[in-house]
Amino acid sequence: MSGKPILSPPIRTTGLDTSSFYTQAPPSSLWDRLSTWASENKAVVYTIAGVAVVFTGAGVVYYISDSRKNRKTHEAEQSRKVSKKEKRKAKKEKGKERTEPEKEKEPTPREVKQEEPKKTTPTVESDTSEDLPQVDETIVESLSTQEREEYANKLKLAGNKAYGDKAYNEAIELYGKAVLCRPDPIFYSNRAACYNALGDWGKVVDDTTAAIALNSEYVKALNRRANAYEHLEKNSEALLDYTASCIIDGFGNEQSAQSVERLLKKVAEAKGKAILAGKEKKLPSPTFVTNYLQSFRPKSAPAGLEESAELEDETGKGQLKLGLVALSNRTGQGYENAAKAFDKALELNDLGEHEAFAYNMRGTFRYLRGENINALEDLSQSVKLQPALTQSFIKRASMHLELGNREAAASDFEQAMEQNKEDPDIYYHRAQLHFILGEFAEAAKDYQKSIDLDRDFIFSHIQLGVTQYKMGSIASSMATFRRCIKNFDKVPDVYNYYGELLLDQQKYSEAIEKFDTAVGMENKLKPDAMNVLPLINKALALFQWKQDFKEAEKLCDKALTIDPECDIAVATMAQLLLQQGKVPDALKYFERAAELSRTEGEIINALSYAEATRTQLEVQEKYPQLANRLQGIGGPGAPAMR
């Protein structure tokens, strides 16, 4: 998720707003910050109401224990419990052995075709069909309790042998008769294993559900049912079972943990596609739009479209003028009015020499609404009408790369340079693309070229400093920012981005001082339409430094009051709530973040967090006895967000 689009002012190394929307680019914004944090801190976890949640480097969430010590302790406790249980059974059954078949290898959830479990022949008593008791419901009713136990064990052992011989239908019949004698979770689970080998997933679910009803912490049955659910494409149900299994098993089964991670992504992808299909095409937050527009060097209105120009409103040129005036308001309503005006300008036509400019502006707002195909058509028409309008090539390049067409993007930059190789915007935006793709040396060269052509554009300087930081040249980066503050001391963005680099170095007091300066300047310059990013960054700094949830939430609330559509503020609030164990409230904010996300990748990232949170709530609701175990696994603390 990102607070601004690809061609924004600085792509930030530590901030929430890293501006990457391309399919091959890393997760952006808050998700990028969290993923980077998780990567740096390896197995450190967030403990949320007792559940440990790891954010992986791919932006995916999965449950895992916070230490191997907990795993070993849990396994030892389970071993002791099983040992006592077996002793009680042995005493009760007077030495009769109750052996479960050897563990068979379940089909891996990634395989769509059925796969027979890998087995070794169980050690069972030698029985022939002549030795087996004949049972049905009537016969069972006439048996004593001891006779039922004896019959059940004998039938189960015969079922084990049939299973080992891959005589699955025979084993199914034998386990079914054993169930008649004595309903037992192992009998149901063993019969489910037979159905699993035959690929009858519905019956696997039926039998494992019966087993779990008799023993809600039966890990093998939970895993077996989860596998069946996944084959039936009931991924949410599978995710719930695998998560419960991981918690019960002390997160000791790596395959189950990986299944949770994989299913989180699958569930999020499915829901993400549904959200995209029904998503209303609308402009993102004013913060997003403002940062995109100011990533281009400011230019005067084209001749004849100045605010003082006398033009009829109901003409194409008149609508273009109205659109430019609305843009200058830098508010949500102003941007909506501008988008409508640019649409109407092309409908009315009669634009003369401004037709290419009109296509450029309509394409820009179509892009911001997520209408990439229509936006590409508009920008292509713009460059066809007026190739010298290099901004249209630059914007089209960003859209090509977002759609995964890097070659077309490179071609657009080359064509732009053929028109005007002295246009500094070309180098600045090409540097942005290099940055997003991790090509920092090339990015630094282009940022410097942009500065050489125009030293007055602040964002080239800021982004060069950020790039130097990413390359490990900390001293050079800090020197660049100090020069920026000296030469652009009235620009709030300088203080905000410099504060982010200080925050990344854990220089909390200095970082907060810079964020406060940026906030003060924003309030003076544009109190009704201020950039809320410094408020959010200050919230994160206070949380990391002092664990000051109250003040951090207050700052996020203020940001959302100013810009209710700011996805970064919503996602940050979700994380703050999650850190405090306010899981239901956090879930609402994660879902809201998904609604506000602009691209499929951003939606999936947001939904991964939401689904992990939702699954935790469902596990606790369905298996309330696991609450204490969750606390024991997760531990009381939580590290700071980065």
Coordinates of C-alpha atoms in Angstrom, one line a residue, residues 102-386:
E102 CA 1.7 -45.6 10.8
K103 CA 1.5 -41.9 9.8
E104 CA 0.8 -41.6 6.2
K105 CA 2.1 -38.7 4.1
E106 CA -0.7 -36.4 3.3
P107 CA -0.9 -35.0 -0.3
T108 CA 0.8 -31.6 -0.2
P109 CA -1.7 -28.8 -0.4
R110 CA -0.1 -27.5 -3.6
E111 CA -0.9 -30.6 -5.5
V112 CA -4.3 -30.7 -7.2
K113 CA -4.2 -34.3 -8.1
Q114 CA -4.8 -37.0 -5.5
E115 CA -1.7 -38.7 -4.1
E116 CA -1.7 -41.9 -2.1
P117 CA -0.1 -41.5 1.3
K118 CA 3.3 -42.9 1.9
K119 CA 3.1 -45.6 4.5
T120 CA 5.0 -48.4 6.2
T121 CA 3.2 -51.6 7.0
P122 CA 1.7 -51.2 10.5
T123 CA 2.7 -53.7 13.2
V124 CA -0.6 -55.4 13.8
E125 CA -1.9 -58.8 14.9
S126 CA -2.3 -61.3 12.2
D127 CA -6.0 -61.7 11.5
T128 CA -7.9 -63.4 8.8
S129 CA -11.4 -62.6 7.8
E130 CA -12.6 -65.8 9.4
D131 CA -11.3 -64.6 12.8
L132 CA -13.1 -61.2 12.6
P133 CA -16.3 -60.7 14.6
Q134 CA -19.4 -60.1 12.6
V135 CA -21.1 -56.9 13.8
D136 CA -24.0 -54.7 12.9
E137 CA -26.1 -52.3 15.0
T138 CA -28.3 -55.1 16.4
I139 CA -25.3 -57.3 17.3
V140 CA -23.5 -54.4 19.0
E141 CA -26.5 -53.6 21.2
S142 CA -26.3 -57.1 22.6
L143 CA -22.6 -56.9 23.5
S144 CA -21.2 -56.1 26.9
T145 CA -18.9 -53.1 27.3
Q146 CA -15.8 -55.3 27.4
E147 CA -16.9 -57.2 24.3
R148 CA -17.4 -54.0 22.4
E149 CA -13.9 -52.9 23.4
E150 CA -12.4 -56.2 22.3
Y151 CA -14.4 -56.2 19.0
A152 CA -13.4 -52.6 18.3
N153 CA -9.7 -53.2 18.8
K154 CA -9.7 -56.3 16.7
L155 CA -11.6 -54.6 13.8
K156 CA -9.3 -51.6 14.1
L157 CA -6.1 -53.8 13.8
A158 CA -7.6 -55.5 10.8
G159 CA -8.3 -52.1 9.3
N160 CA -4.7 -51.1 9.9
K161 CA -3.5 -54.2 8.0
A162 CA -5.9 -53.6 5.1
Y163 CA -4.8 -50.0 5.0
G164 CA -1.1 -51.0 4.9
D165 CA -2.0 -53.3 2.0
K166 CA -3.7 -50.4 0.2
A167 CA -7.0 -52.3 0.4
Y168 CA -8.7 -49.0 1.2
N169 CA -12.3 -50.0 0.7
E170 CA -11.9 -53.0 2.9
A171 CA -10.2 -50.8 5.5
I172 CA -13.1 -48.4 5.3
E173 CA -15.6 -51.2 6.1
L174 CA -13.5 -52.5 9.0
Y175 CA -13.0 -49.0 10.6
G176 CA -16.8 -48.4 10.1
K177 CA -17.5 -51.6 12.1
A178 CA -15.0 -50.5 14.8
V179 CA -16.9 -47.2 15.1
L180 CA -20.2 -49.2 15.6
C181 CA -18.6 -50.9 18.6
R182 CA -17.0 -47.8 20.1
P183 CA -16.9 -44.4 18.5
D184 CA -13.3 -43.3 18.7
P185 CA -11.6 -40.3 17.1
I186 CA -8.7 -42.5 15.9
F187 CA -11.2 -44.8 14.1
Y188 CA -12.8 -41.9 12.3
S189 CA -9.4 -40.4 11.4
N190 CA -8.1 -43.7 10.1
R191 CA -11.1 -44.1 7.9
A192 CA -10.6 -40.5 6.7
A193 CA -7.1 -41.5 5.7
C194 CA -8.6 -44.2 3.5
Y195 CA -10.9 -41.7 1.9
N196 CA -8.0 -39.3 1.5
A197 CA -6.1 -42.0 -0.4
L198 CA -9.1 -42.4 -2.7
G199 CA -9.5 -38.6 -3.2
D200 CA -13.0 -38.6 -1.6
W201 CA -12.5 -35.2 0.0
G202 CA -16.1 -34.7 1.2
K203 CA -16.0 -38.0 3.2
V204 CA -12.6 -37.0 4.6
V205 CA -14.2 -33.8 5.9
D206 CA -17.1 -35.8 7.4
D207 CA -14.9 -38.3 9.2
T208 CA -12.3 -35.8 10.5
T209 CA -15.1 -33.6 11.7
A210 CA -16.5 -36.5 13.7
A211 CA -13.0 -37.2 15.1
I212 CA -12.5 -33.6 16.1
A213 CA -15.9 -33.5 17.8
L214 CA -14.7 -36.3 20.0
N215 CA -11.2 -34.7 20.5
S216 CA -11.0 -31.0 19.6
E217 CA -7.2 -31.0 19.9
Y218 CA -6.6 -34.0 17.5
V219 CA -3.8 -32.5 15.4
K220 CA -3.7 -35.2 12.8
A221 CA -7.4 -34.9 12.1
L222 CA -7.2 -31.1 11.9
N223 CA -4.4 -31.3 9.4
R224 CA -6.2 -34.0 7.4
R225 CA -9.4 -32.0 7.3
A226 CA -7.5 -28.8 6.3
N227 CA -5.9 -30.7 3.4
A228 CA -9.3 -31.9 2.3
Y229 CA -10.8 -28.4 2.6
E230 CA -8.1 -27.0 0.4
H231 CA -8.7 -29.7 -2.2
L232 CA -12.4 -28.6 -2.1
E233 CA -11.2 -25.0 -2.5
K234 CA -12.6 -24.0 0.9
N235 CA -9.5 -22.1 1.7
S236 CA -10.8 -20.1 4.7
E237 CA -11.9 -23.3 6.4
A238 CA -8.5 -24.9 5.7
L239 CA -6.7 -21.8 7.0
L240 CA -8.6 -22.0 10.3
D241 CA -7.8 -25.7 10.8
Y242 CA -4.1 -25.4 10.0
T243 CA -3.9 -22.4 12.3
A244 CA -5.5 -24.3 15.2
S245 CA -3.3 -27.3 14.5
C246 CA -0.2 -25.0 14.7
I247 CA -1.3 -23.6 18.0
I248 CA -2.1 -27.0 19.5
D249 CA 1.2 -28.5 18.2
G250 CA 3.3 -25.6 19.6
F251 CA 4.2 -24.5 16.1
G252 CA 6.4 -27.5 15.9
N253 CA 5.2 -28.7 12.5
E254 CA 6.9 -26.6 9.8
Q255 CA 4.7 -28.0 7.0
S256 CA 1.6 -26.8 8.8
A257 CA 3.1 -23.4 9.4
Q258 CA 4.0 -23.1 5.7
S259 CA 0.4 -24.1 4.9
V260 CA -0.9 -21.2 7.0
E261 CA 1.3 -18.8 5.2
R262 CA 0.3 -20.1 1.7
L263 CA -3.4 -20.1 2.5
L264 CA -3.3 -16.6 3.9
K265 CA -2.0 -15.5 0.5
K266 CA -4.6 -17.7 -1.4
V267 CA -7.5 -16.4 0.6
A268 CA -6.3 -12.8 0.3
E269 CA -5.8 -13.2 -3.5
A270 CA -9.3 -14.6 -4.0
K271 CA -10.9 -11.8 -1.9
G272 CA -8.7 -9.2 -3.5
K273 CA -9.8 -10.2 -7.0
A274 CA -13.4 -9.9 -5.8
I275 CA -12.8 -6.5 -4.4
L276 CA -11.2 -5.3 -7.6
A277 CA -14.0 -6.6 -9.7
G278 CA -16.6 -4.6 -7.8
K279 CA -14.3 -1.7 -6.8
E280 CA -15.6 1.8 -7.7
K281 CA -13.1 3.7 -9.8
K282 CA -12.4 6.8 -7.8
L283 CA -9.6 9.1 -6.9
P284 CA -7.3 8.1 -4.0
S285 CA -6.7 10.4 -1.0
P286 CA -5.8 14.0 -1.5
T287 CA -2.4 13.2 0.0
F288 CA -1.8 10.7 -2.7
V289 CA -2.9 12.9 -5.6
T290 CA -1.0 15.9 -4.3
N291 CA 2.3 14.0 -4.0
Y292 CA 1.8 12.6 -7.5
L293 CA 1.2 15.9 -9.1
Q294 CA 4.1 17.7 -7.4
S295 CA 6.5 15.0 -8.6
F296 CA 6.5 17.1 -11.8
R297 CA 8.2 20.4 -11.9
P298 CA 5.6 23.2 -11.6
K299 CA 4.7 24.9 -14.8
S300 CA 2.5 27.8 -15.7
A301 CA -0.8 27.2 -17.3
P302 CA -0.6 26.9 -21.1
A303 CA -1.0 30.3 -22.9
G304 CA -4.6 31.1 -23.2
L305 CA -5.7 28.9 -20.2
E306 CA -4.5 31.3 -17.5
E307 CA -7.0 32.0 -14.7
S308 CA -7.4 35.5 -16.0
A309 CA -8.3 34.3 -19.5
E310 CA -11.9 35.1 -20.5
L311 CA -13.4 31.8 -21.6
E312 CA -16.9 30.5 -21.7
D313 CA -17.4 27.7 -19.1
E314 CA -19.3 25.5 -21.6
T315 CA -16.4 25.3 -24.0
G316 CA -13.6 22.8 -24.1
K317 CA -11.0 25.4 -23.4
G318 CA -13.2 26.9 -20.6
Q319 CA -13.4 23.5 -18.9
L320 CA -9.6 23.1 -19.2
K321 CA -9.2 26.4 -17.4
L322 CA -11.7 25.4 -14.7
G323 CA -9.8 22.1 -14.2
L324 CA -6.5 23.9 -13.7
V325 CA -8.1 26.3 -11.2
A326 CA -9.6 23.4 -9.3
L327 CA -6.2 21.7 -9.1
S328 CA -4.7 24.6 -7.3
N329 CA -7.0 24.0 -4.3
R330 CA -5.2 20.8 -3.5
T331 CA -8.2 19.3 -1.8
G332 CA -10.2 16.2 -2.3
Q333 CA -13.2 18.1 -3.8
G334 CA -10.8 20.2 -5.9
Y335 CA -9.3 17.1 -7.5
E336 CA -12.8 15.7 -8.1
N337 CA -13.8 18.9 -9.8
A338 CA -10.7 19.0 -11.9
A339 CA -11.2 15.4 -13.1
K340 CA -14.8 16.2 -14.2
A341 CA -13.6 19.3 -15.9
F342 CA -11.0 17.5 -17.9
D343 CA -13.5 14.8 -18.9
K344 CA -16.0 17.4 -20.1
A345 CA -13.3 19.4 -21.9
L346 CA -12.7 16.5 -24.3
E347 CA -16.5 15.8 -24.6
L348 CA -17.0 19.5 -25.7
N349 CA -13.9 19.4 -27.9
D350 CA -13.0 22.5 -29.9
L351 CA -9.7 22.5 -28.0
G352 CA -7.4 23.6 -30.8
E353 CA -3.7 23.6 -29.8
H354 CA -4.6 22.4 -26.3
E355 CA -6.0 19.0 -27.4
A356 CA -2.8 17.1 -26.5
F357 CA -2.7 18.8 -23.1
A358 CA -6.4 17.8 -22.5
Y359 CA -5.6 14.2 -23.2
N360 CA -2.6 14.4 -20.9
M361 CA -4.7 15.7 -18.0
R362 CA -7.6 13.3 -18.5
G363 CA -5.1 10.4 -18.8
T364 CA -3.5 11.5 -15.6
F365 CA -6.7 11.4 -13.6
R366 CA -7.7 8.1 -15.2
Y367 CA -4.4 6.7 -14.0
L368 CA -5.0 8.0 -10.5
R369 CA -8.4 6.3 -10.5
G370 CA -6.8 3.0 -11.5
E371 CA -8.1 3.0 -15.1
N372 CA -4.7 2.2 -16.6
I373 CA -5.9 1.0 -20.0
N374 CA -8.0 4.1 -20.7
A375 CA -5.2 6.2 -19.3
L376 CA -2.7 4.6 -21.7
E377 CA -5.0 5.4 -24.7
D378 CA -5.3 9.0 -23.6
L379 CA -1.5 9.5 -23.2
S380 CA -0.8 7.7 -26.5
Q381 CA -3.2 10.1 -28.2
S382 CA -1.4 13.0 -26.5
V383 CA 2.0 12.1 -27.7
K384 CA 0.6 11.4 -31.2
L385 CA -0.8 15.0 -31.3
Q386 CA 2.1 16.7 -29.7

